[in-house]
Amino acid sequence: MTAASAAPGPARSARERARAEITAEILASARAQLAEVGPAALSLRAVARDIGMVSSAVYRYYPSRDDLLTDLLVTAFDELGQAAEDAAHRARARPVAARWLATGRAVRAWALAHPHEWALLYGSPVPGYRAPRTTVGPATRVIAVLVRMARGGALDATPAWVDRRTVRAVASAREHARNWRPDGGTTGSSSDRPESTTAEPADDGSHETAVTVRVMAAWATLFGTISFELFGHLVGSIDDLDQYFDAVCRMTASDLGLT
Amino acid sequence: MTAASAAPGPARSARERARAEITAEILASARAQLAEVGPAALSLRAVARDIGMVSSAVYRYYPSRDDLLTDLLVTAFDELGQAAEDAAHRARARPVAARWLATGRAVRAWALAHPHEWALLYGSPVPGYRAPRTTVGPATRVIAVLVRMARGGALDATPAWVDRRTVRAVASAREHARNWRPDGGTTGSSSDRPESTTAEPADDGSHETAVTVRVMAAWATLFGTISFELFGHLVGSIDDLDQYFDAVCRMTASDLGLT
DNA sequence: TGATCAACGAGAGCACCGCTCTCGATCCGC
DNA sequence: GCGGATCGAGAGCGGTGCTCTCGTTGATCA
């Protein structure tokens, strides 16, 4: 379904290589189209025209328009995740609050530079479509970066808005977060820290729950703020979008106890 | 452009009434279609078929599909705003934190009950399109409810994430917020309070800025959380979506100093 | 009351879309 | 070397938004 058929040996048959090449050509043209007209107006026939093929021939490579969109989705998720990881990595020597701000800025910058791709990733899903499981991996890269940073925070006492039901509600999310390597990021370095499984200090999970909800809500805040800006919901209210977004980043970092 | 031509006298000419009736019929069929197949798949021809007209006849009433979608947009914004206002009004006797939670729940409930309409309001727009000025009024009803509630909060000192540039960045938003009536809502009561223009207590606007950013970010948080849920970004992470959303509501209320 | 003109519904048509099917040409593996 | 899989091209189907024309009907004005 995806272009992953080009994976194995260095030189398969000529036909295999031609197939991989044409698949890449289709994807490149589709990416250009996506950036230009957006996901809704992306036309498989126009892609075929662009690369000098007839529309039916493209179906030899992508069984449907949705499959093509899925590949574009994965690519875009990967690009955005890479941008976030790069920003976090570049700021690795600075205080975690500064790294948080840098990452937020990078995500916003990517969104502003690629509004149509952002719409594909986070806009309304096209009717029948959505989320073959190929997409979940790249989709989690941004939140993974944020979660790793949020571990550097110092939240004080367990807040009052966490109760037993909240702890249960985010159990899976906490599990996922625990499994993300402490460093991770672009450099695949550092060893595991198995002692992270030692008993928490007589905690019932409330504190971890608070951090988890905070970081997921913070991501929702950044996403919502960026989407509001992109979709024009802030015109007339916010006079300086850069400064406003920075303030929201600083606010979320502060709420997470990042300094 | 919209169906506002039915406004003035009680009984215009027969033709006028027929026009208003058919316009309403088109809009009703379009609303049903929207709820069923979503904005992307909404077909003007299908609407025409549904009401027993030929497609070209519909163009006598709506010059294009986008104009029809705009009317649906306004309608949906109005419904959502009404739901939020009603919830806030029903909880008027309770503490403001409870009213905040009730309002958030109402917005989420509306979104879950009308996912396609939510996608129309807050999903990916085609960048060429957007926001004839008819839409801005109804679109601000939800945030207006939230802003009015946020006035009941007790934020402590001015947070560190506000600086002079932040104050300037949200100047227009603060101006708008000041102009929303203290009560407002569904009951059009209460008189103006011109003394709100008296000098703030030696404040440079930092505190008001903090509240403004907080409430706008809180709305972005609720919006982002609902969109994440609707678009499937939380599956596998959040086990109890109701409880998670409640926690996010309580958290934002707490961050706004609402009790 | 009768004529005029605008508004209206119907139909045909255009360009485009996603997608399917068939049919030669081409390449690969046995 | 040959049979079968793969490919590109073309025609075609049903759908879309939208335009244009053409009778009809209703409102308006003389």
Coordinates of C-alpha atoms (C1' of nucleotides) in Angstrom, one line a residue:
Chain A
M1 CA 0.0 0.0 0.0
T2 CA 2.8 2.4 0.8
A3 CA 6.1 2.8 -1.1
A4 CA 7.8 0.5 1.3
S5 CA 8.4 -2.1 -1.4
A6 CA 11.7 -0.4 -2.2
A7 CA 13.1 -1.6 1.1
P8 CA 15.2 -4.7 0.8
G9 CA 18.2 -5.5 -1.4
P10 CA 20.4 -2.9 -3.0
A11 CA 19.5 -3.7 -6.6
R12 CA 16.4 -5.6 -7.4
S13 CA 15.3 -6.2 -10.9
A14 CA 15.1 -3.4 -13.3
R15 CA 11.4 -3.5 -13.1
E16 CA 11.5 -3.2 -9.3
R17 CA 13.7 -0.2 -9.6
A18 CA 11.5 1.4 -12.2
R19 CA 8.5 0.9 -10.0
A20 CA 10.2 2.5 -7.0
E21 CA 11.2 5.4 -9.1
I22 CA 7.8 6.0 -10.6
T23 CA 6.2 5.6 -7.1
A24 CA 8.6 8.3 -5.8
E25 CA 7.8 10.5 -8.8
I26 CA 4.1 10.1 -8.1
L27 CA 4.6 10.9 -4.4
A28 CA 6.8 13.9 -5.2
S29 CA 4.2 15.3 -7.6
A30 CA 1.4 14.7 -5.1
R31 CA 3.4 16.5 -2.4
A32 CA 3.7 19.5 -4.6
Q33 CA 0.0 19.4 -5.4
L34 CA -0.8 19.0 -1.8
A35 CA 1.2 22.0 -0.8
E36 CA -0.4 24.0 -3.5
V37 CA -4.1 23.2 -3.5
G38 CA -4.6 21.3 -0.3
P39 CA -5.8 17.8 0.5
A40 CA -9.4 18.2 -0.6
A41 CA -8.5 19.5 -4.1
L42 CA -5.7 17.0 -4.6
S43 CA -6.5 15.2 -7.8
L44 CA -5.1 12.0 -8.9
R45 CA -5.7 12.9 -12.5
A46 CA -3.7 16.1 -12.1
V47 CA -0.8 14.1 -10.6
A48 CA -0.9 11.7 -13.5
R49 CA -1.0 14.6 -15.9
D50 CA 1.9 16.3 -14.1
I51 CA 4.2 13.3 -14.5
G52 CA 3.0 12.5 -18.0
M53 CA 1.0 9.5 -17.4
V54 CA -2.6 8.6 -17.9
S55 CA -4.8 8.5 -14.8
S56 CA -5.5 4.8 -14.9
A57 CA -1.7 4.0 -14.9
V58 CA -1.4 5.7 -11.5
Y59 CA -3.7 3.0 -10.1
R60 CA -0.9 0.5 -10.8
Y61 CA 0.9 2.2 -7.9
Y62 CA -1.8 3.5 -5.6
P63 CA -5.0 1.5 -5.5
S64 CA -7.0 4.7 -4.6
R65 CA -6.7 8.3 -3.9
D66 CA -7.0 7.6 -0.2
D67 CA -3.9 5.4 -0.2
L68 CA -2.0 8.2 -1.8
L69 CA -3.2 10.6 0.8
T70 CA -2.2 8.1 3.5
D71 CA 1.4 8.2 2.2
L72 CA 1.3 11.9 2.2
L73 CA 0.0 11.8 5.7
V74 CA 2.8 9.6 6.9
T75 CA 5.4 11.8 5.2
A76 CA 4.0 15.0 6.7
F77 CA 3.8 13.5 10.2
D78 CA 7.4 12.5 9.8
E79 CA 8.5 15.9 8.7
L80 CA 6.7 17.6 11.5
G81 CA 8.0 15.1 14.0
Q82 CA 11.5 15.6 12.7
A83 CA 11.2 19.4 12.9
A84 CA 10.1 19.1 16.5
E85 CA 12.9 16.6 17.4
D86 CA 15.5 18.8 15.7
A87 CA 14.4 21.9 17.5
A88 CA 14.5 20.0 20.9
H89 CA 17.9 18.6 20.0
R90 CA 19.4 21.9 19.0
A91 CA 18.3 23.4 22.3
R92 CA 19.5 20.4 24.4
A93 CA 22.0 22.5 26.3
R94 CA 19.5 25.1 27.4
P95 CA 17.0 25.0 30.3
V96 CA 14.0 22.8 29.7
A97 CA 11.7 25.7 29.5
A98 CA 13.7 27.2 26.7
R99 CA 13.7 23.8 24.9
W100 CA 9.9 23.7 25.3
L101 CA 9.6 27.1 23.8
A102 CA 11.9 26.2 20.9
T103 CA 10.0 23.1 20.2
G104 CA 6.6 24.9 20.2
R105 CA 8.0 27.5 17.9
A106 CA 9.3 24.9 15.5
V107 CA 5.9 23.2 15.4
R108 CA 4.2 26.4 14.7
A109 CA 6.8 27.4 12.1
W110 CA 6.3 24.2 10.3
A111 CA 2.5 24.6 10.4
L112 CA 2.7 28.1 9.0
A113 CA 5.1 27.0 6.3
H114 CA 2.9 24.0 5.4
P115 CA -0.7 24.9 6.1
H116 CA -2.2 22.4 3.8
E117 CA -0.1 19.6 5.2
W118 CA -1.2 20.7 8.7
A119 CA -4.8 20.6 7.5
L120 CA -4.2 17.0 6.3
L121 CA -2.7 16.0 9.6
Y122 CA -5.1 17.7 12.0
G123 CA -8.0 18.9 10.0
S124 CA -11.3 17.1 9.6
P125 CA -10.8 13.6 8.4
V126 CA -12.0 13.1 4.8
P127 CA -15.2 11.2 4.8
G128 CA -14.6 7.5 4.6
Y129 CA -11.0 7.7 5.5
R130 CA -8.7 7.7 8.5
A131 CA -5.7 6.1 10.1
P132 CA -4.4 2.8 8.8
R133 CA -2.0 1.8 11.5
T134 CA 0.9 2.9 9.4
T135 CA 0.2 6.4 10.6
V136 CA 0.3 6.0 14.3
G137 CA 4.0 5.8 14.6
P138 CA 5.0 9.0 13.0
A139 CA 2.0 10.7 14.5
T140 CA 3.3 10.3 18.0
R141 CA 6.7 11.8 17.5
V142 CA 5.7 15.3 18.5
I143 CA 3.9 14.4 21.6
A144 CA 6.8 12.0 22.5
V145 CA 9.1 15.0 22.4
L146 CA 6.9 17.0 24.7
V147 CA 6.4 14.1 27.1
R148 CA 10.1 13.6 27.4
M149 CA 10.6 17.3 28.2
A150 CA 7.7 17.3 30.7
R151 CA 9.6 14.8 32.7
G152 CA 12.1 17.6 33.6
G153 CA 9.3 19.5 35.3
A154 CA 8.7 20.0 39.0
L155 CA 5.1 20.0 39.6
D156 CA 4.4 20.6 43.3
A157 CA 1.6 18.8 45.1
T158 CA -1.0 16.7 43.4
P159 CA -3.6 19.1 42.1
A160 CA -7.2 19.0 43.2
W161 CA -8.5 18.3 39.7
V162 CA -7.0 14.8 39.7
D163 CA -9.1 12.1 41.3
R164 CA -9.2 8.3 41.2
R165 CA -11.2 8.3 38.0
T166 CA -8.7 10.6 36.3
V167 CA -5.9 8.2 37.2
R168 CA -7.7 5.4 35.6
A169 CA -8.7 7.4 32.6
V170 CA -5.2 8.1 31.5
A171 CA -3.6 4.7 32.5
S172 CA -2.7 3.8 28.9
A173 CA -1.2 7.1 28.2
R174 CA 1.0 6.9 31.3
E175 CA 2.0 3.4 30.2
H176 CA 3.1 4.7 26.8
A177 CA 4.9 7.7 28.3
R178 CA 6.9 5.4 30.6
N179 CA 8.0 3.4 27.6
W180 CA 9.5 6.4 25.8
R181 CA 13.2 6.5 26.3
P182 CA 14.4 9.3 28.6
D183 CA 16.5 10.8 25.9
G184 CA 15.3 9.5 22.6
G185 CA 15.1 12.2 20.1
T186 CA 17.3 12.4 17.0
T187 CA 20.3 10.8 18.6
G188 CA 19.5 7.2 19.4
S189 CA 21.9 7.3 22.4
S190 CA 21.7 6.5 26.1
S191 CA 20.8 3.3 27.7
D192 CA 17.6 2.3 29.3
R193 CA 16.9 3.2 32.9
P194 CA 15.2 0.1 34.2
E195 CA 15.2 1.6 37.7
S196 CA 12.4 3.8 36.6
T197 CA 10.1 0.9 37.4
T198 CA 11.1 1.0 41.1
A199 CA 8.2 1.8 43.3
E200 CA 7.0 5.4 43.3
P201 CA 7.2 7.0 46.7
A202 CA 4.0 5.8 48.1
D203 CA 2.2 7.4 45.2
D204 CA -1.1 6.1 43.8
G205 CA -0.3 7.5 40.4
S206 CA -1.9 10.9 41.0
H207 CA 1.3 12.9 40.4
E208 CA 2.1 11.0 37.2
T209 CA -1.5 11.4 36.1
A210 CA -1.3 15.2 36.7
V211 CA 1.9 15.4 34.6
T212 CA 0.3 13.2 31.9
V213 CA -2.9 15.3 31.7
R214 CA -0.9 18.5 31.8
V215 CA 1.3 17.5 28.9
M216 CA -1.5 16.2 26.7
A217 CA -3.5 19.2 27.4
A218 CA -0.5 21.4 26.7
W219 CA -0.2 19.7 23.3
A220 CA -3.9 20.3 22.7
T221 CA -3.3 24.0 23.6
L222 CA -0.5 24.4 21.2
F223 CA -2.4 22.5 18.5
G224 CA -5.5 24.6 19.1
T225 CA -3.7 27.9 19.1
I226 CA -1.9 27.0 15.9
S227 CA -5.1 25.9 14.3
F228 CA -7.0 29.0 15.4
E229 CA -4.2 31.1 13.9
L230 CA -4.1 29.2 10.6
F231 CA -7.8 29.1 10.2
G232 CA -8.3 32.8 10.9
H233 CA -10.0 32.6 14.2
L234 CA -7.6 35.0 15.8
V235 CA -7.8 37.8 13.3
G236 CA -9.1 40.9 15.0
S237 CA -8.3 39.6 18.5
I238 CA -4.5 39.0 18.5
D239 CA -2.4 41.8 17.2
D240 CA 1.0 40.0 17.4
L241 CA 0.7 36.3 16.7
D242 CA 4.3 35.6 17.3
Q243 CA 4.3 37.2 20.8
Y244 CA 1.0 35.6 21.7
F245 CA 2.2 32.1 20.8
D246 CA 5.4 32.6 22.7
A247 CA 3.3 33.6 25.7
V248 CA 1.2 30.5 25.4
C249 CA 4.3 28.4 25.2
R250 CA 5.8 30.0 28.3
M251 CA 2.5 29.6 30.1
T252 CA 2.2 25.9 29.3
A253 CA 5.8 25.4 30.3
S254 CA 5.2 27.2 33.6
D255 CA 2.1 25.1 34.2
L256 CA 4.2 22.0 33.7
G257 CA 6.7 23.2 36.2
L258 CA 9.4 23.6 33.6
T259 CA 12.2 26.0 34.3
Chain B
M1 CA -26.2 35.9 0.1
T2 CA -27.8 34.3 3.1
A3 CA -31.5 33.7 3.7
A4 CA -31.8 37.0 5.5
S5 CA -34.1 38.3 2.8
A6 CA -37.1 36.9 4.8
A7 CA -36.5 39.5 7.5
P8 CA -38.8 42.6 7.1
G9 CA -42.6 42.7 6.9
P10 CA -44.9 39.9 8.1
A11 CA -46.4 39.1 4.7
R12 CA -44.5 40.1 1.7
S13 CA -45.7 39.1 -1.8
A14 CA -46.5 35.5 -2.5
R15 CA -43.3 35.2 -4.5
E16 CA -41.3 36.4 -1.6
R17 CA -42.8 33.9 0.7
A18 CA -42.4 31.1 -1.7
R19 CA -38.7 32.1 -2.0
A20 CA -38.2 32.1 1.7
E21 CA -40.0 28.8 2.0
I22 CA -37.9 27.1 -0.7
T23 CA -34.7 28.6 0.7
A24 CA -35.6 27.1 4.1
E25 CA -36.3 23.8 2.4
I26 CA -33.0 23.8 0.8
L27 CA -31.2 24.7 4.0
A28 CA -33.1 22.0 5.9
S29 CA -32.2 19.4 3.4
A30 CA -28.6 20.6 3.3
R31 CA -28.4 20.4 7.1
A32 CA -29.6 16.8 7.0
Q33 CA -27.1 16.0 4.3
L34 CA -24.3 17.7 6.3
A35 CA -25.2 15.7 9.4
E36 CA -25.1 12.5 7.4
V37 CA -22.2 12.7 5.0
G38 CA -20.2 15.7 6.2
P39 CA -19.2 18.9 4.6
A40 CA -16.8 17.5 2.0
A41 CA -19.4 15.1 0.6
L42 CA -22.3 17.5 0.7
S43 CA -23.6 17.7 -2.8
L44 CA -25.7 20.4 -4.1
R45 CA -27.2 18.0 -6.7
A46 CA -28.2 15.6 -3.9
V47 CA -29.9 18.4 -2.1
A48 CA -31.8 19.4 -5.2
R49 CA -32.8 15.8 -5.8
D50 CA -33.9 15.5 -2.2
I51 CA -36.3 18.4 -2.5
G52 CA -37.5 17.4 -5.9
M53 CA -35.8 20.2 -7.9
V54 CA -33.3 20.1 -10.6
S55 CA -29.8 21.2 -9.7
S56 CA -29.7 24.3 -11.7
A57 CA -32.8 25.6 -9.9
V58 CA -31.0 25.6 -6.6
Y59 CA -28.6 28.2 -8.0
R60 CA -31.5 30.6 -8.0
Y61 CA -31.2 30.5 -4.2
Y62 CA -27.6 29.9 -3.5
P63 CA -25.1 31.2 -6.1
S64 CA -22.6 28.5 -5.2
R65 CA -22.0 25.5 -3.0
D66 CA -19.7 27.6 -0.8
D67 CA -22.5 30.0 -0.1
L68 CA -24.7 27.2 1.0
L69 CA -21.9 25.9 3.3
T70 CA -21.6 29.4 4.7
D71 CA -25.2 29.4 5.7
L72 CA -24.7 26.0 7.3
L73 CA -21.6 27.4 9.1
V74 CA -23.5 30.2 10.6
T75 CA -26.3 27.9 11.6
A76 CA -23.9 25.5 13.3
F77 CA -22.0 28.3 15.1
D78 CA -25.3 29.6 16.4
E79 CA -26.4 26.2 17.6
L80 CA -23.1 25.6 19.4
G81 CA -23.1 29.0 20.9
Q82 CA -26.6 28.5 22.1
A83 CA -25.7 25.2 23.7
A84 CA -22.8 26.8 25.5
E85 CA -24.9 29.8 26.7
D86 CA -27.7 27.5 27.8
A87 CA -25.4 25.4 29.8
A88 CA -23.8 28.4 31.5
H89 CA -27.2 29.8 32.2
R90 CA -28.6 26.6 33.7
A91 CA -25.7 26.5 36.1
R92 CA -25.9 30.1 36.9
A93 CA -26.5 29.5 40.6
R94 CA -23.5 27.2 41.1
P95 CA -19.9 28.1 41.7
V96 CA -18.1 29.4 38.6
A97 CA -15.8 26.4 38.4
A98 CA -18.9 24.2 38.1
R99 CA -20.3 26.5 35.5
W100 CA -17.1 26.3 33.6
L101 CA -17.2 22.5 33.7
A102 CA -20.8 22.5 32.6
T103 CA -20.1 24.7 29.7
G104 CA -17.2 22.6 28.6
R105 CA -19.2 19.5 28.8
A106 CA -22.0 21.1 26.8
V107 CA -19.5 22.1 24.0
R108 CA -18.1 18.6 23.9
A109 CA -21.5 17.0 24.0
W110 CA -22.6 19.1 21.0
A111 CA -19.4 18.2 19.1
L112 CA -19.9 14.5 19.8
A113 CA -23.5 14.7 18.7
H114 CA -22.7 16.8 15.6
P115 CA -19.2 15.6 14.5
H116 CA -19.7 16.7 10.9
E117 CA -20.9 20.1 11.9
W118 CA -17.9 20.4 14.3
A119 CA -15.7 19.5 11.3
L120 CA -17.3 22.2 9.3
L121 CA -16.7 24.8 12.0
Y122 CA -13.3 23.8 13.1
G123 CA -11.9 21.3 10.6
S124 CA -9.6 22.1 7.8
P125 CA -10.9 24.9 5.7
V126 CA -9.9 25.5 2.1
P127 CA -7.5 28.4 2.5
G128 CA -9.1 30.4 -0.3
Y129 CA -12.4 30.3 1.6
R130 CA -13.4 31.4 5.0
A131 CA -15.2 33.9 7.0
P132 CA -17.5 36.2 5.2
R133 CA -18.2 38.6 8.0
T134 CA -21.6 37.1 8.6
T135 CA -19.8 34.3 10.4
V136 CA -17.8 36.2 13.0
G137 CA -20.7 37.1 15.2
P138 CA -22.0 33.6 15.9
A139 CA -18.5 32.3 16.0
T140 CA -17.6 34.4 19.1
R141 CA -20.5 33.2 21.3
V142 CA -18.6 30.4 22.9
I143 CA -15.5 32.3 23.7
A144 CA -17.7 35.1 25.0
V145 CA -19.3 32.8 27.5
L146 CA -15.9 31.6 28.6
V147 CA -14.5 35.2 28.9
R148 CA -17.4 36.2 31.0
M149 CA -16.9 33.3 33.4
A150 CA -13.2 33.9 33.5
R151 CA -13.9 37.3 35.1
G152 CA -15.0 35.4 38.2
G153 CA -11.5 34.1 38.7
A154 CA -8.9 35.0 41.2
L155 CA -5.5 34.9 39.6
D156 CA -2.8 35.6 42.0
A157 CA 0.2 37.7 41.0
T158 CA 1.1 38.5 37.5
P159 CA 2.8 35.4 36.1
A160 CA 6.3 35.5 34.8
W161 CA 5.3 34.5 31.3
V162 CA 3.7 37.9 30.7
D163 CA 5.9 40.7 29.5
R164 CA 5.3 44.0 27.8
R165 CA 5.1 42.5 24.3
T166 CA 2.5 40.1 25.5
V167 CA 0.4 43.0 26.8
R168 CA 0.6 44.6 23.4
A169 CA 0.0 41.4 21.5
V170 CA -3.5 40.8 23.0
A171 CA -4.6 44.4 23.2
S172 CA -7.5 44.0 20.8
A173 CA -8.6 40.9 22.6
R174 CA -8.7 42.7 25.9
E175 CA -10.6 45.5 24.3
H176 CA -13.2 43.0 23.0
A177 CA -13.5 41.2 26.3
R178 CA -14.1 44.5 28.1
N179 CA -17.0 45.2 25.8
W180 CA -18.8 42.0 26.5
R181 CA -21.5 42.6 29.1
P182 CA -20.8 41.2 32.5
D183 CA -23.9 39.1 32.4
G184 CA -24.9 38.8 28.8
G185 CA -25.7 35.3 27.9
T186 CA -29.2 34.2 27.0
T187 CA -30.8 36.9 29.1
G188 CA -30.2 40.2 27.6
S189 CA -30.2 41.9 31.0
S190 CA -28.0 44.3 32.9
S191 CA -27.0 47.8 32.1
D192 CA -23.7 49.0 30.8
R193 CA -21.0 49.8 33.3
P194 CA -19.2 52.8 31.9
E195 CA -17.1 53.0 35.0
S196 CA -15.2 50.1 33.7
T197 CA -13.1 52.6 31.9
T198 CA -11.8 54.1 35.1
A199 CA -8.1 53.7 35.6
E200 CA -7.0 50.3 36.6
P201 CA -5.3 50.2 40.0
A202 CA -1.8 51.2 38.9
D203 CA -1.8 48.2 36.6
D204 CA 0.0 48.3 33.3
G205 CA -2.5 45.7 31.9
S206 CA -0.4 42.7 32.9
H207 CA -3.0 41.1 35.0
E208 CA -5.7 41.6 32.5
T209 CA -3.4 40.2 29.8
A210 CA -2.7 37.1 31.9
V211 CA -6.4 36.5 32.2
T212 CA -7.0 37.1 28.5
V213 CA -4.2 34.7 27.4
R214 CA -5.4 32.1 29.9
V215 CA -8.9 32.1 28.8
M216 CA -8.1 32.1 25.1
A217 CA -5.6 29.3 25.7
A218 CA -8.2 27.5 27.7
W219 CA -10.6 27.6 24.8
A220 CA -7.8 26.4 22.5
T221 CA -7.2 23.5 25.0
L222 CA -10.9 22.5 25.0
F223 CA -11.1 22.8 21.3
G224 CA -7.9 20.8 20.8
T225 CA -9.0 18.1 23.2
I226 CA -12.4 17.7 21.6
S227 CA -10.9 17.7 18.1
F228 CA -8.3 15.1 19.1
E229 CA -11.0 13.0 20.5
L230 CA -13.3 13.4 17.5
F231 CA -10.5 12.8 14.9
G232 CA -9.2 9.7 16.7
H233 CA -5.9 11.0 18.0
L234 CA -6.6 9.8 21.5
V235 CA -7.5 6.2 20.8
G236 CA -5.1 3.9 22.6
S237 CA -4.0 6.6 25.0
I238 CA -7.1 7.7 26.8
D239 CA -9.2 5.0 28.3
D240 CA -12.0 7.1 29.7
L241 CA -12.7 10.1 27.5
D242 CA -15.4 11.5 29.7
Q243 CA -13.3 11.5 32.7
Y244 CA -10.3 12.8 30.8
F245 CA -12.2 15.8 29.4
D246 CA -13.7 16.5 32.9
A247 CA -10.2 16.6 34.3
V248 CA -9.0 19.0 31.5
C249 CA -12.0 21.2 32.3
R250 CA -11.2 21.2 36.0
M251 CA -7.6 21.9 35.3
T252 CA -8.3 24.9 33.0
A253 CA -10.7 26.3 35.6
S254 CA -8.1 25.9 38.3
D255 CA -5.5 27.6 36.1
L256 CA -7.9 30.5 35.7
G257 CA -8.4 30.8 39.4
L258 CA -12.0 29.7 39.2
T259 CA -13.5 28.2 42.3
Chain C
dT1 C1' -57.7 45.1 -17.3
dG2 C1' -53.9 44.1 -20.1
dA3 C1' -49.1 44.4 -21.3
dT4 C1' -44.1 44.0 -19.7
dC5 C1' -40.5 42.4 -17.5
dA6 C1' -38.2 39.9 -13.8
dA7 C1' -38.0 35.7 -11.5
dC8 C1' -38.3 30.9 -11.9
dG9 C1' -37.9 25.6 -13.0
dA10 C1' -36.3 22.5 -16.3
dG11 C1' -33.1 20.6 -19.4
dA12 C1' -28.9 20.2 -21.9
dG13 C1' -24.2 20.6 -21.7
dC14 C1' -19.2 21.5 -20.2
dA15 C1' -15.2 20.3 -17.7
dC16 C1' -13.6 17.8 -14.2
dC17 C1' -13.4 14.0 -10.8
dG18 C1' -12.5 8.8 -8.9
dC19 C1' -12.5 4.5 -10.6
dT20 C1' -13.0 0.2 -13.8
dC21 C1' -12.2 -2.5 -17.7
dT22 C1' -9.9 -4.0 -21.8
dC23 C1' -6.1 -4.4 -24.9
dG24 C1' -1.6 -4.5 -26.8
dA25 C1' 3.4 -4.0 -25.4
dT26 C1' 7.0 -5.2 -22.5
dC27 C1' 9.7 -7.4 -19.2
dC28 C1' 11.0 -11.6 -16.0
dG29 C1' 11.6 -16.2 -14.6
dC30 C1' 11.3 -20.9 -15.8
Chain D
dG1 C1' 12.7 -19.3 -25.9
dC2 C1' 8.5 -19.0 -24.2
dG3 C1' 4.5 -18.2 -21.0
dG4 C1' 2.7 -15.3 -17.7
dA5 C1' 2.9 -11.4 -14.9
dT6 C1' 3.2 -6.4 -15.2
dC7 C1' 2.6 -2.2 -17.3
dG8 C1' 0.7 2.2 -20.0
dA9 C1' -2.9 3.7 -22.7
dG10 C1' -7.5 4.4 -23.9
dA11 C1' -12.5 4.3 -23.5
dG12 C1' -16.1 4.5 -20.5
dC13 C1' -19.4 5.0 -16.2
dG14 C1' -21.5 7.6 -12.9
dG15 C1' -20.8 11.4 -10.2
dT16 C1' -19.7 16.5 -9.3
dG17 C1' -20.1 22.1 -9.6
dC18 C1' -21.6 25.2 -12.6
dT19 C1' -23.4 27.8 -17.0
dC20 C1' -26.6 28.7 -20.5
dT21 C1' -31.0 28.7 -22.9
dC22 C1' -35.8 28.4 -23.1
dG23 C1' -40.6 28.3 -22.0
dT24 C1' -43.7 29.6 -18.0
dT25 C1' -45.5 32.2 -14.4
dG26 C1' -46.1 35.8 -11.3
dA27 C1' -45.8 40.8 -10.0
dT28 C1' -46.0 45.6 -11.5
dC29 C1' -47.3 49.5 -14.0
dA30 C1' -50.0 52.0 -17.4

